[in-house]
């Protein structure tokens, strides 16, 4: 490496003002409700945001490539032609009532790292890359995490070709028309990937910490629960002679919540949807169904937790005189991030004097897909009240700068 004589790389830091002003400039595209953003994937707004990012990247001397899912890779060469790029980034697309930071901060932090190295005249052995993954949010096109799923081989070319909007516009057609589709054979290999993201939860803020080192993304299970009792008259059927599917479901919900709490603070057990076949105030419900959403960062614990949830639905239903059938709808195993990347981030946070903790991500992120094909980890910065997917989403300039400084020094470690 080639440092200016009086600068040690361990003392450099990013330009917090430039980072913040880029956030504000990006937020002008698709601005809604004062502080919100609406840039759905491959709309005119998304295309404009991509063009702005590409122009900043070119000004920073980077070569901008686009792959067969519209993912953007802006590359700064390294001194060792044998090395694969150390990449960082996230997504520029937003929810319909999204904020200015979810995804955007990760992309802009990656660019800020490279601009800082440019300013300091620091060359790395491995090339560096800024990545913008396509359609993380999955609003116009399902599934979400589309670009990174294709990149990691979790979605093949045929499946990508079938992705359409609700009104039938194919994803590939729209990406091509917007000028953001590359050659599908062209998958851009990465040596490592580190994604900065706002936490989207309250933990860092509550604990007064500046940085979260994300060691895993929690796994998820969905259980479909069908509860069968007997429709009956509310006035004539004595309480001890009912097979009340709604009452049985209510008891199951309480029992499920209790199981979740027993598994400690990392466990999540939720029911967000409950349907009844009858809907009259004077009818005892004969058929109800609901979905249990179960999450945990540890695969074995997730399995155990799931089995307890299945069992309690059976016993509680039976005790209420109803028949219960439980089936599994979705399983997404937890993703463990790579030790090398985790350690690089943690050391950087400690060396720069930022308070931090290791944590699991409650939300899914592109990094969980990329982890299938390259060493990967994530860094979280706090966001106010844990609010995200909301126009009020806010991360402070100081916290963004702290996270980006950690990213800078982690990238230097990984790319040296
Ligand atoms: Zn995001």
XYZ file of N, CA, C and O in Angstrom, residues 23 28 31 76 140 162 203-204 242 251 316 361 364 373 396 405 410:
68
model
N -27.100 11.521 1.627
C -28.409 10.986 2.047
C -29.523 11.969 1.663
O -30.562 11.576 1.137
N -34.196 13.380 -2.196
C -35.037 14.257 -3.029
C -35.730 13.460 -4.126
O -36.760 13.891 -4.653
N -39.349 11.838 -3.114
C -39.653 12.341 -1.760
C -41.153 12.352 -1.510
O -41.933 12.740 -2.380
N -13.386 -0.222 -7.704
C -12.097 0.480 -7.607
C -11.018 -0.592 -7.659
O -11.027 -1.527 -6.849
N -43.170 -4.147 -5.666
C -43.770 -4.307 -7.004
C -43.505 -5.705 -7.550
O -44.268 -6.220 -8.345
N -39.746 -15.148 -14.911
C -41.184 -15.237 -14.596
C -41.653 -14.141 -13.640
O -42.857 -14.006 -13.397
N -32.859 -2.084 19.945
C -31.871 -2.574 20.914
C -30.692 -1.618 21.109
O -30.330 -1.298 22.246
N -30.070 -1.183 20.024
C -28.866 -0.340 20.165
C -29.205 0.969 20.868
O -28.486 1.404 21.767
N -69.651 -26.984 24.238
C -69.285 -26.369 22.958
C -67.968 -26.924 22.427
O -67.093 -27.302 23.204
N -57.027 -19.667 23.344
C -56.192 -20.357 24.351
C -54.839 -20.741 23.759
O -53.808 -20.667 24.434
N -53.894 -28.090 23.476
C -54.864 -27.047 23.857
C -56.159 -27.210 23.073
O -57.256 -27.024 23.606
N -29.714 -10.325 13.441
C -30.671 -9.468 12.744
C -32.049 -10.094 12.797
O -32.219 -11.276 12.477
N -34.743 -9.850 7.484
C -33.926 -10.435 6.417
C -33.209 -9.313 5.668
O -33.722 -8.209 5.560
N -22.557 -17.334 -0.876
C -21.509 -17.444 -1.905
C -20.219 -16.675 -1.583
O -19.240 -16.815 -2.313
N -29.073 9.264 13.040
C -28.394 10.553 13.195
C -27.112 10.570 12.363
O -26.490 9.528 12.115
N -17.314 4.647 9.723
C -15.901 4.540 10.124
C -15.527 3.090 10.450
O -14.438 2.632 10.105
N -12.844 -1.879 8.678
C -13.044 -3.309 8.409
C -12.678 -3.618 6.955
O -12.014 -4.629 6.662
